[in-house]
Amino acid sequence: MYKAKITREHRTAFIILCDRSGSMAEETRFGGQVMRKAEAVACIINMLLGELIHRSRRDDGIRDYFDIAVLGYSGSGVQPLLPAGDRERFIGIGDLVRLPAPVQQRRMLRTLPGGRRTAVEIGQRQWITPEANGDTPMCRALSAAAVLAGAWCALPRNRDSFPPIVLNITDGEASDATPQTLLAEAGSIKSVATRDGNVLLFNIHLAGSGTQTSAQCFPSNREELPCIRYADLLYDMSSELPACYDDLILASRPGACPPFRAVGYNCPVEELFAMLAIGTASSSFVI
């Protein structure tokens, strides 16, 4: 399980859920700067899309290894944030490259190999723009992700593929469901599967700029959870990561004990993006 090679004939899929509710107008600390949570989420997603393009680049150009869907959820409901191509409501990575997207220069803190932190300027394409509006229909977003994942896995061309990865980036409480309903909807996502394994659900929590709780990525038990609201709920909603991710996590957390949960809390930019990169670790299986 979770050993399928990714090729142009056997792609994998990424479904990214983006909390765009009114609370995302609050401030958070991201990349050494204080900014709105909505800006941080847009930056995270744009970084991830850029990374997927980078991992798809070969001497002969961009190879279509990934199908991508980005859904925003807010007072406006659940909306696709990228145009769908010919891939059943997903956009292929080659089509994503060709989408017009302005480039914005961002100043970010980076940690050098010796541990010193330095500010760097990066040019980032802006496929996703910030928005913060209204309620948080997270349950509807999870339901939409389950439908997308199920439809993708049911296609004959995808049945032997590495299963889709769902990334839910949020700052907290859903406005449209109880915790029990959210758990059930998360379970529906995780029950979808290809012959190579079940869909993996990652939850990423963004805290406010005044939060003092230390960061935690990939806890292996409840004792490691931070003292913040909904920590237990997000832990229970998230997938238990398969063994193919253990070495990647242990490289940054020597001595940790697998299995790990696909959840992160209050992560600084380096750890947060490392988490997302681990969420795309299947791309190391690309041929």
Short mmCIF file of N, CA and C in Angstrom, two decimals, residues 123-286:
data_model
loop_
_atom_site.label_atom_id
_atom_site.label_comp_id
_atom_site.label_asym_id
_atom_site.label_seq_id
_atom_site.Cartn_x
_atom_site.Cartn_y
_atom_site.Cartn_z
N GLY A 123 9.89 35.57 -5.52
CA GLY A 123 8.82 35.88 -6.47
C GLY A 123 7.81 34.75 -6.46
N GLN A 124 6.56 35.06 -6.21
CA GLN A 124 5.54 34.02 -6.06
C GLN A 124 4.35 34.31 -6.97
N ARG A 125 3.99 33.32 -7.80
CA ARG A 125 2.81 33.48 -8.64
C ARG A 125 1.55 33.42 -7.77
N GLN A 126 0.59 34.28 -8.10
CA GLN A 126 -0.60 34.44 -7.27
C GLN A 126 -1.83 33.83 -7.95
N TRP A 127 -1.91 32.50 -7.91
CA TRP A 127 -3.13 31.85 -8.42
C TRP A 127 -4.30 32.09 -7.47
N ILE A 128 -4.01 32.09 -6.16
CA ILE A 128 -5.04 32.24 -5.13
C ILE A 128 -4.86 33.59 -4.46
N THR A 129 -5.95 34.33 -4.29
CA THR A 129 -5.90 35.63 -3.63
C THR A 129 -6.61 35.55 -2.28
N PRO A 130 -6.24 36.44 -1.33
CA PRO A 130 -6.83 36.38 0.01
C PRO A 130 -8.30 36.83 0.01
N GLU A 131 -9.08 36.20 0.90
CA GLU A 131 -10.46 36.62 1.12
C GLU A 131 -10.88 36.19 2.51
N ALA A 132 -11.67 37.04 3.19
CA ALA A 132 -12.19 36.71 4.52
C ALA A 132 -13.62 37.23 4.61
N ASN A 133 -14.59 36.30 4.71
CA ASN A 133 -15.98 36.72 4.60
C ASN A 133 -16.92 35.70 5.24
N GLY A 134 -17.68 36.13 6.24
CA GLY A 134 -18.82 35.35 6.72
C GLY A 134 -18.48 34.11 7.52
N ASP A 135 -19.35 33.11 7.41
CA ASP A 135 -19.29 31.90 8.23
C ASP A 135 -18.22 30.92 7.73
N THR A 136 -18.18 29.75 8.41
CA THR A 136 -17.16 28.73 8.12
C THR A 136 -17.84 27.40 7.81
N PRO A 137 -18.32 27.20 6.58
CA PRO A 137 -19.00 25.94 6.24
C PRO A 137 -18.00 24.81 5.97
N MET A 138 -17.24 24.46 6.99
CA MET A 138 -16.20 23.44 6.83
C MET A 138 -16.79 22.08 6.48
N CYS A 139 -17.93 21.75 7.09
CA CYS A 139 -18.52 20.44 6.81
C CYS A 139 -18.90 20.32 5.34
N ARG A 140 -19.47 21.38 4.77
CA ARG A 140 -19.81 21.36 3.36
C ARG A 140 -18.55 21.21 2.50
N ALA A 141 -17.47 21.85 2.92
CA ALA A 141 -16.22 21.73 2.17
C ALA A 141 -15.68 20.31 2.22
N LEU A 142 -15.74 19.69 3.41
CA LEU A 142 -15.29 18.30 3.54
C LEU A 142 -16.15 17.38 2.69
N SER A 143 -17.46 17.64 2.68
CA SER A 143 -18.37 16.83 1.88
C SER A 143 -18.03 16.96 0.39
N ALA A 144 -17.75 18.19 -0.05
CA ALA A 144 -17.38 18.40 -1.45
C ALA A 144 -16.08 17.68 -1.78
N ALA A 145 -15.13 17.69 -0.83
CA ALA A 145 -13.86 16.99 -1.05
C ALA A 145 -14.08 15.49 -1.17
N ALA A 146 -14.98 14.95 -0.35
CA ALA A 146 -15.27 13.51 -0.42
C ALA A 146 -15.86 13.14 -1.78
N VAL A 147 -16.74 13.99 -2.30
CA VAL A 147 -17.33 13.74 -3.62
C VAL A 147 -16.26 13.80 -4.70
N LEU A 148 -15.40 14.83 -4.64
CA LEU A 148 -14.33 14.96 -5.63
C LEU A 148 -13.39 13.76 -5.59
N ALA A 149 -12.97 13.40 -4.37
CA ALA A 149 -12.05 12.27 -4.23
C ALA A 149 -12.69 10.98 -4.72
N GLY A 150 -13.96 10.77 -4.37
CA GLY A 150 -14.64 9.56 -4.79
C GLY A 150 -14.77 9.46 -6.30
N ALA A 151 -15.11 10.58 -6.94
CA ALA A 151 -15.23 10.58 -8.40
C ALA A 151 -13.89 10.33 -9.06
N TRP A 152 -12.83 10.93 -8.51
CA TRP A 152 -11.49 10.75 -9.09
C TRP A 152 -11.04 9.29 -8.95
N CYS A 153 -11.24 8.71 -7.77
CA CYS A 153 -10.79 7.33 -7.55
C CYS A 153 -11.60 6.33 -8.36
N ALA A 154 -12.84 6.68 -8.70
CA ALA A 154 -13.69 5.75 -9.44
C ALA A 154 -13.34 5.66 -10.92
N LEU A 155 -12.60 6.63 -11.43
CA LEU A 155 -12.24 6.59 -12.84
C LEU A 155 -11.28 5.44 -13.11
N PRO A 156 -11.52 4.64 -14.14
CA PRO A 156 -10.65 3.49 -14.41
C PRO A 156 -9.17 3.86 -14.50
N ARG A 157 -8.87 5.03 -15.06
CA ARG A 157 -7.46 5.41 -15.23
C ARG A 157 -6.76 5.68 -13.90
N ASN A 158 -7.55 5.89 -12.82
CA ASN A 158 -6.96 6.24 -11.53
C ASN A 158 -6.99 5.11 -10.51
N ARG A 159 -7.56 3.99 -10.83
CA ARG A 159 -7.81 2.97 -9.81
C ARG A 159 -6.55 2.38 -9.21
N ASP A 160 -5.44 2.40 -9.95
CA ASP A 160 -4.18 1.87 -9.42
C ASP A 160 -3.23 2.97 -8.98
N SER A 161 -3.69 4.21 -8.92
CA SER A 161 -2.83 5.36 -8.62
C SER A 161 -2.61 5.53 -7.12
N PHE A 162 -1.54 6.28 -6.77
CA PHE A 162 -1.38 6.74 -5.39
C PHE A 162 -2.62 7.55 -5.04
N PRO A 163 -3.24 7.31 -3.87
CA PRO A 163 -4.53 7.95 -3.57
C PRO A 163 -4.41 9.46 -3.40
N PRO A 164 -5.52 10.18 -3.59
CA PRO A 164 -5.50 11.63 -3.41
C PRO A 164 -5.12 12.05 -2.00
N ILE A 165 -4.61 13.27 -1.91
CA ILE A 165 -4.30 13.91 -0.63
C ILE A 165 -5.21 15.13 -0.50
N VAL A 166 -5.89 15.24 0.63
CA VAL A 166 -6.75 16.38 0.93
C VAL A 166 -6.08 17.21 2.02
N LEU A 167 -5.91 18.51 1.76
CA LEU A 167 -5.31 19.44 2.73
C LEU A 167 -6.37 20.46 3.14
N ASN A 168 -6.72 20.48 4.42
CA ASN A 168 -7.69 21.44 4.95
C ASN A 168 -6.95 22.46 5.80
N ILE A 169 -6.94 23.73 5.36
CA ILE A 169 -6.22 24.79 6.07
C ILE A 169 -7.25 25.70 6.71
N THR A 170 -7.24 25.78 8.05
CA THR A 170 -8.30 26.48 8.77
C THR A 170 -7.76 27.10 10.05
N ASP A 171 -8.55 28.01 10.63
CA ASP A 171 -8.16 28.57 11.93
C ASP A 171 -9.11 28.11 13.03
N GLY A 172 -9.98 27.15 12.74
CA GLY A 172 -10.78 26.68 13.88
C GLY A 172 -12.15 26.16 13.59
N GLU A 173 -13.16 26.78 14.20
CA GLU A 173 -14.49 26.20 14.38
C GLU A 173 -15.35 26.27 13.13
N ALA A 174 -15.97 25.16 12.79
CA ALA A 174 -16.96 25.13 11.71
C ALA A 174 -18.27 25.74 12.19
N SER A 175 -18.97 26.42 11.30
CA SER A 175 -20.24 27.04 11.65
C SER A 175 -21.44 26.20 11.21
N ASP A 176 -21.19 25.08 10.53
CA ASP A 176 -22.30 24.34 9.93
C ASP A 176 -22.43 22.91 10.42
N ALA A 177 -21.74 22.56 11.53
CA ALA A 177 -21.80 21.16 11.96
C ALA A 177 -21.28 21.02 13.38
N THR A 178 -21.71 19.95 14.03
CA THR A 178 -21.17 19.58 15.34
C THR A 178 -19.85 18.83 15.13
N PRO A 179 -19.05 18.69 16.20
CA PRO A 179 -17.83 17.89 16.06
C PRO A 179 -18.09 16.48 15.57
N GLN A 180 -19.18 15.87 16.02
CA GLN A 180 -19.50 14.51 15.60
C GLN A 180 -19.76 14.44 14.09
N THR A 181 -20.45 15.46 13.56
CA THR A 181 -20.72 15.48 12.13
C THR A 181 -19.44 15.71 11.33
N LEU A 182 -18.57 16.58 11.84
CA LEU A 182 -17.29 16.80 11.17
C LEU A 182 -16.46 15.52 11.13
N LEU A 183 -16.45 14.79 12.25
CA LEU A 183 -15.71 13.53 12.29
C LEU A 183 -16.27 12.54 11.28
N ALA A 184 -17.59 12.50 11.17
CA ALA A 184 -18.21 11.58 10.21
C ALA A 184 -17.84 11.96 8.78
N GLU A 185 -17.83 13.27 8.50
CA GLU A 185 -17.49 13.72 7.14
C GLU A 185 -16.02 13.45 6.83
N ALA A 186 -15.16 13.67 7.83
CA ALA A 186 -13.74 13.34 7.65
C ALA A 186 -13.57 11.84 7.41
N GLY A 187 -14.36 11.04 8.13
CA GLY A 187 -14.32 9.60 7.92
C GLY A 187 -14.73 9.20 6.51
N SER A 188 -15.70 9.94 5.95
CA SER A 188 -16.12 9.66 4.58
C SER A 188 -14.99 9.90 3.60
N ILE A 189 -14.24 10.98 3.83
CA ILE A 189 -13.08 11.26 2.97
C ILE A 189 -12.06 10.13 3.07
N LYS A 190 -11.75 9.74 4.31
CA LYS A 190 -10.69 8.75 4.53
C LYS A 190 -11.09 7.35 4.09
N SER A 191 -12.39 7.13 3.88
CA SER A 191 -12.83 5.80 3.43
C SER A 191 -12.70 5.63 1.92
N VAL A 192 -12.52 6.73 1.20
CA VAL A 192 -12.35 6.65 -0.25
C VAL A 192 -10.96 6.10 -0.54
N ALA A 193 -10.83 5.27 -1.56
CA ALA A 193 -9.54 4.61 -1.79
C ALA A 193 -9.34 4.25 -3.26
N THR A 194 -8.07 4.15 -3.63
CA THR A 194 -7.67 3.44 -4.84
C THR A 194 -7.16 2.07 -4.39
N ARG A 195 -6.68 1.29 -5.33
CA ARG A 195 -6.13 -0.01 -4.95
C ARG A 195 -4.82 0.15 -4.18
N ASP A 196 -4.22 1.35 -4.22
CA ASP A 196 -2.95 1.58 -3.53
C ASP A 196 -3.13 2.09 -2.11
N GLY A 197 -4.31 2.49 -1.71
CA GLY A 197 -4.51 2.97 -0.35
C GLY A 197 -5.65 3.97 -0.25
N ASN A 198 -5.96 4.34 0.99
CA ASN A 198 -7.04 5.30 1.25
C ASN A 198 -6.56 6.73 1.11
N VAL A 199 -7.51 7.61 0.83
CA VAL A 199 -7.23 9.05 0.77
C VAL A 199 -6.62 9.50 2.09
N LEU A 200 -5.64 10.40 2.02
CA LEU A 200 -4.98 10.95 3.20
C LEU A 200 -5.50 12.36 3.46
N LEU A 201 -6.02 12.60 4.66
CA LEU A 201 -6.57 13.90 5.05
C LEU A 201 -5.62 14.59 6.02
N PHE A 202 -5.09 15.74 5.59
CA PHE A 202 -4.24 16.59 6.42
C PHE A 202 -5.06 17.79 6.90
N ASN A 203 -4.90 18.17 8.18
CA ASN A 203 -5.50 19.38 8.72
C ASN A 203 -4.41 20.30 9.24
N ILE A 204 -4.47 21.56 8.83
CA ILE A 204 -3.45 22.54 9.18
C ILE A 204 -4.13 23.69 9.91
N HIS A 205 -3.75 23.92 11.16
CA HIS A 205 -4.37 24.94 11.99
C HIS A 205 -3.51 26.20 12.01
N LEU A 206 -4.12 27.35 11.70
CA LEU A 206 -3.44 28.64 11.78
C LEU A 206 -3.92 29.36 13.03
N ALA A 207 -2.99 29.73 13.90
CA ALA A 207 -3.34 30.43 15.14
C ALA A 207 -3.19 31.93 14.96
N GLY A 208 -3.78 32.68 15.90
CA GLY A 208 -3.63 34.13 15.89
C GLY A 208 -2.23 34.55 16.27
N SER A 209 -1.88 35.79 15.95
CA SER A 209 -0.51 36.27 16.19
C SER A 209 -0.17 36.33 17.67
N GLY A 210 -1.19 36.40 18.54
CA GLY A 210 -0.91 36.48 19.97
C GLY A 210 -0.83 35.14 20.67
N THR A 211 -1.03 34.05 19.94
CA THR A 211 -1.00 32.72 20.54
C THR A 211 0.41 32.35 20.97
N GLN A 212 0.55 31.89 22.21
CA GLN A 212 1.86 31.56 22.76
C GLN A 212 2.17 30.07 22.70
N THR A 213 1.19 29.25 22.30
CA THR A 213 1.39 27.81 22.28
C THR A 213 2.48 27.43 21.28
N SER A 214 3.36 26.52 21.67
CA SER A 214 4.45 26.11 20.78
C SER A 214 3.90 25.31 19.61
N ALA A 215 4.67 25.32 18.53
CA ALA A 215 4.25 24.61 17.32
C ALA A 215 4.28 23.11 17.53
N GLN A 216 3.43 22.42 16.81
CA GLN A 216 3.43 20.96 16.84
C GLN A 216 2.99 20.45 15.47
N CYS A 217 3.86 19.68 14.85
CA CYS A 217 3.54 19.05 13.57
C CYS A 217 3.66 17.54 13.71
N PHE A 218 2.70 16.82 13.16
CA PHE A 218 2.70 15.37 13.14
C PHE A 218 2.81 14.73 14.52
N PRO A 219 1.92 15.06 15.46
CA PRO A 219 1.95 14.37 16.75
C PRO A 219 1.65 12.89 16.58
N SER A 220 2.19 12.10 17.49
CA SER A 220 1.94 10.66 17.43
C SER A 220 0.99 10.20 18.54
N ASN A 221 0.62 11.11 19.46
CA ASN A 221 -0.35 10.77 20.50
C ASN A 221 -0.97 12.05 21.05
N ARG A 222 -2.03 11.90 21.83
CA ARG A 222 -2.76 13.05 22.33
C ARG A 222 -1.95 13.88 23.33
N GLU A 223 -1.01 13.25 24.02
CA GLU A 223 -0.21 13.97 25.00
C GLU A 223 0.62 15.08 24.36
N GLU A 224 0.86 14.98 23.07
CA GLU A 224 1.67 15.98 22.37
C GLU A 224 0.84 17.16 21.89
N LEU A 225 -0.48 17.10 22.02
CA LEU A 225 -1.32 18.15 21.45
C LEU A 225 -1.18 19.45 22.23
N PRO A 226 -1.20 20.60 21.54
CA PRO A 226 -1.14 21.90 22.22
C PRO A 226 -2.46 22.21 22.92
N CYS A 227 -2.41 23.13 23.85
CA CYS A 227 -3.61 23.52 24.60
C CYS A 227 -4.35 24.61 23.84
N ILE A 228 -4.96 24.25 22.73
CA ILE A 228 -5.76 25.18 21.95
C ILE A 228 -7.09 24.51 21.62
N ARG A 229 -8.10 25.34 21.34
CA ARG A 229 -9.42 24.81 21.01
C ARG A 229 -9.34 23.97 19.74
N TYR A 230 -10.09 22.93 19.72
CA TYR A 230 -10.25 22.06 18.56
C TYR A 230 -9.01 21.22 18.23
N ALA A 231 -7.99 21.23 19.11
CA ALA A 231 -6.81 20.41 18.83
C ALA A 231 -7.18 18.93 18.75
N ASP A 232 -7.99 18.46 19.71
CA ASP A 232 -8.39 17.05 19.71
C ASP A 232 -9.24 16.71 18.49
N LEU A 233 -10.13 17.63 18.13
CA LEU A 233 -11.01 17.38 16.99
C LEU A 233 -10.20 17.26 15.70
N LEU A 234 -9.28 18.19 15.46
CA LEU A 234 -8.47 18.13 14.25
C LEU A 234 -7.60 16.87 14.23
N TYR A 235 -7.10 16.49 15.41
CA TYR A 235 -6.30 15.25 15.51
C TYR A 235 -7.14 14.05 15.07
N ASP A 236 -8.37 13.97 15.59
CA ASP A 236 -9.22 12.83 15.28
C ASP A 236 -9.67 12.83 13.82
N MET A 237 -9.81 14.01 13.24
CA MET A 237 -10.23 14.10 11.84
C MET A 237 -9.13 13.67 10.88
N SER A 238 -7.89 13.80 11.29
CA SER A 238 -6.75 13.63 10.38
C SER A 238 -6.38 12.16 10.20
N SER A 239 -5.77 11.87 9.07
CA SER A 239 -5.33 10.50 8.77
C SER A 239 -4.14 10.11 9.64
N GLU A 240 -4.07 8.82 9.93
CA GLU A 240 -2.82 8.26 10.45
C GLU A 240 -1.92 8.02 9.25
N LEU A 241 -0.73 8.60 9.30
CA LEU A 241 0.14 8.55 8.12
C LEU A 241 0.73 7.16 7.93
N PRO A 242 0.78 6.68 6.69
CA PRO A 242 1.39 5.37 6.43
C PRO A 242 2.89 5.42 6.62
N ALA A 243 3.50 4.25 6.72
CA ALA A 243 4.92 4.14 7.05
C ALA A 243 5.83 4.81 6.04
N CYS A 244 5.36 5.02 4.80
CA CYS A 244 6.23 5.63 3.80
C CYS A 244 6.59 7.07 4.14
N TYR A 245 5.90 7.70 5.10
CA TYR A 245 6.21 9.06 5.52
C TYR A 245 7.13 9.12 6.73
N ASP A 246 7.37 7.99 7.39
CA ASP A 246 8.08 8.01 8.67
C ASP A 246 9.48 8.61 8.56
N ASP A 247 10.25 8.19 7.57
CA ASP A 247 11.63 8.66 7.47
C ASP A 247 11.68 10.17 7.25
N LEU A 248 10.75 10.71 6.47
CA LEU A 248 10.72 12.15 6.23
C LEU A 248 10.46 12.92 7.52
N ILE A 249 9.55 12.42 8.34
CA ILE A 249 9.23 13.10 9.60
C ILE A 249 10.35 12.91 10.61
N LEU A 250 10.90 11.72 10.70
CA LEU A 250 11.97 11.44 11.66
C LEU A 250 13.23 12.23 11.35
N ALA A 251 13.42 12.62 10.10
CA ALA A 251 14.60 13.43 9.75
C ALA A 251 14.58 14.77 10.47
N SER A 252 13.39 15.31 10.73
CA SER A 252 13.28 16.58 11.45
C SER A 252 12.90 16.39 12.91
N ARG A 253 12.47 15.17 13.27
CA ARG A 253 12.09 14.89 14.67
C ARG A 253 12.73 13.58 15.12
N PRO A 254 14.06 13.56 15.26
CA PRO A 254 14.73 12.32 15.68
C PRO A 254 14.19 11.85 17.03
N GLY A 255 13.98 10.56 17.14
CA GLY A 255 13.49 10.00 18.39
C GLY A 255 11.99 9.95 18.52
N ALA A 256 11.27 10.58 17.58
CA ALA A 256 9.81 10.52 17.62
C ALA A 256 9.35 9.10 17.31
N CYS A 257 8.14 8.79 17.75
CA CYS A 257 7.64 7.41 17.61
C CYS A 257 6.44 7.37 16.67
N PRO A 258 6.60 6.77 15.49
CA PRO A 258 5.45 6.60 14.61
C PRO A 258 4.47 5.59 15.18
N PRO A 259 3.24 5.55 14.69
CA PRO A 259 2.72 6.31 13.54
C PRO A 259 2.36 7.74 13.91
N PHE A 260 2.37 8.61 12.90
CA PHE A 260 2.11 10.03 13.09
C PHE A 260 0.75 10.40 12.51
N ARG A 261 0.18 11.49 13.05
CA ARG A 261 -1.07 12.01 12.51
C ARG A 261 -0.78 13.16 11.55
N ALA A 262 -1.58 13.27 10.52
CA ALA A 262 -1.40 14.28 9.48
C ALA A 262 -2.05 15.59 9.90
N VAL A 263 -1.50 16.21 10.94
CA VAL A 263 -2.07 17.45 11.48
C VAL A 263 -0.95 18.33 12.00
N GLY A 264 -1.13 19.63 11.89
CA GLY A 264 -0.15 20.57 12.42
C GLY A 264 -0.82 21.76 13.06
N TYR A 265 -0.21 22.28 14.11
CA TYR A 265 -0.75 23.40 14.88
C TYR A 265 0.30 24.49 15.02
N ASN A 266 -0.08 25.73 14.72
CA ASN A 266 0.77 26.90 15.00
C ASN A 266 2.17 26.77 14.42
N CYS A 267 2.30 26.11 13.29
CA CYS A 267 3.64 25.84 12.75
C CYS A 267 4.24 27.10 12.15
N PRO A 268 5.52 27.41 12.43
CA PRO A 268 6.20 28.48 11.71
C PRO A 268 6.33 28.11 10.24
N VAL A 269 6.66 29.09 9.41
CA VAL A 269 6.61 28.88 7.97
C VAL A 269 7.45 27.70 7.51
N GLU A 270 8.67 27.54 8.07
CA GLU A 270 9.52 26.44 7.61
C GLU A 270 8.89 25.09 7.92
N GLU A 271 8.38 24.95 9.16
CA GLU A 271 7.78 23.67 9.55
C GLU A 271 6.46 23.45 8.82
N LEU A 272 5.71 24.53 8.63
CA LEU A 272 4.44 24.40 7.94
C LEU A 272 4.64 23.96 6.50
N PHE A 273 5.59 24.60 5.81
CA PHE A 273 5.80 24.21 4.43
C PHE A 273 6.45 22.84 4.33
N ALA A 274 7.28 22.49 5.33
CA ALA A 274 7.82 21.13 5.35
C ALA A 274 6.69 20.12 5.50
N MET A 275 5.68 20.48 6.31
CA MET A 275 4.53 19.59 6.47
C MET A 275 3.80 19.41 5.15
N LEU A 276 3.60 20.52 4.43
CA LEU A 276 2.93 20.42 3.14
C LEU A 276 3.78 19.65 2.14
N ALA A 277 5.10 19.84 2.22
CA ALA A 277 5.98 19.09 1.32
C ALA A 277 5.90 17.61 1.63
N ILE A 278 5.82 17.27 2.93
CA ILE A 278 5.65 15.86 3.29
C ILE A 278 4.29 15.37 2.80
N GLY A 279 3.30 16.26 2.84
CA GLY A 279 2.01 15.90 2.27
C GLY A 279 2.08 15.61 0.78
N THR A 280 3.12 16.11 0.13
CA THR A 280 3.32 15.81 -1.29
C THR A 280 4.46 14.83 -1.47
N ALA A 281 4.80 14.09 -0.42
CA ALA A 281 5.94 13.18 -0.51
C ALA A 281 5.76 12.13 -1.58
N SER A 282 4.51 11.89 -1.96
CA SER A 282 4.29 10.93 -3.03
C SER A 282 5.01 11.34 -4.30
N SER A 283 5.32 12.65 -4.44
CA SER A 283 6.00 13.07 -5.65
C SER A 283 7.42 12.55 -5.71
N SER A 284 7.96 12.06 -4.58
CA SER A 284 9.27 11.42 -4.63
C SER A 284 9.19 10.08 -5.33
N PHE A 285 7.96 9.60 -5.57
CA PHE A 285 7.77 8.34 -6.28
C PHE A 285 7.55 8.57 -7.77
N VAL A 286 7.68 9.84 -8.21
CA VAL A 286 7.42 10.16 -9.61
C VAL A 286 8.48 9.55 -10.51
#
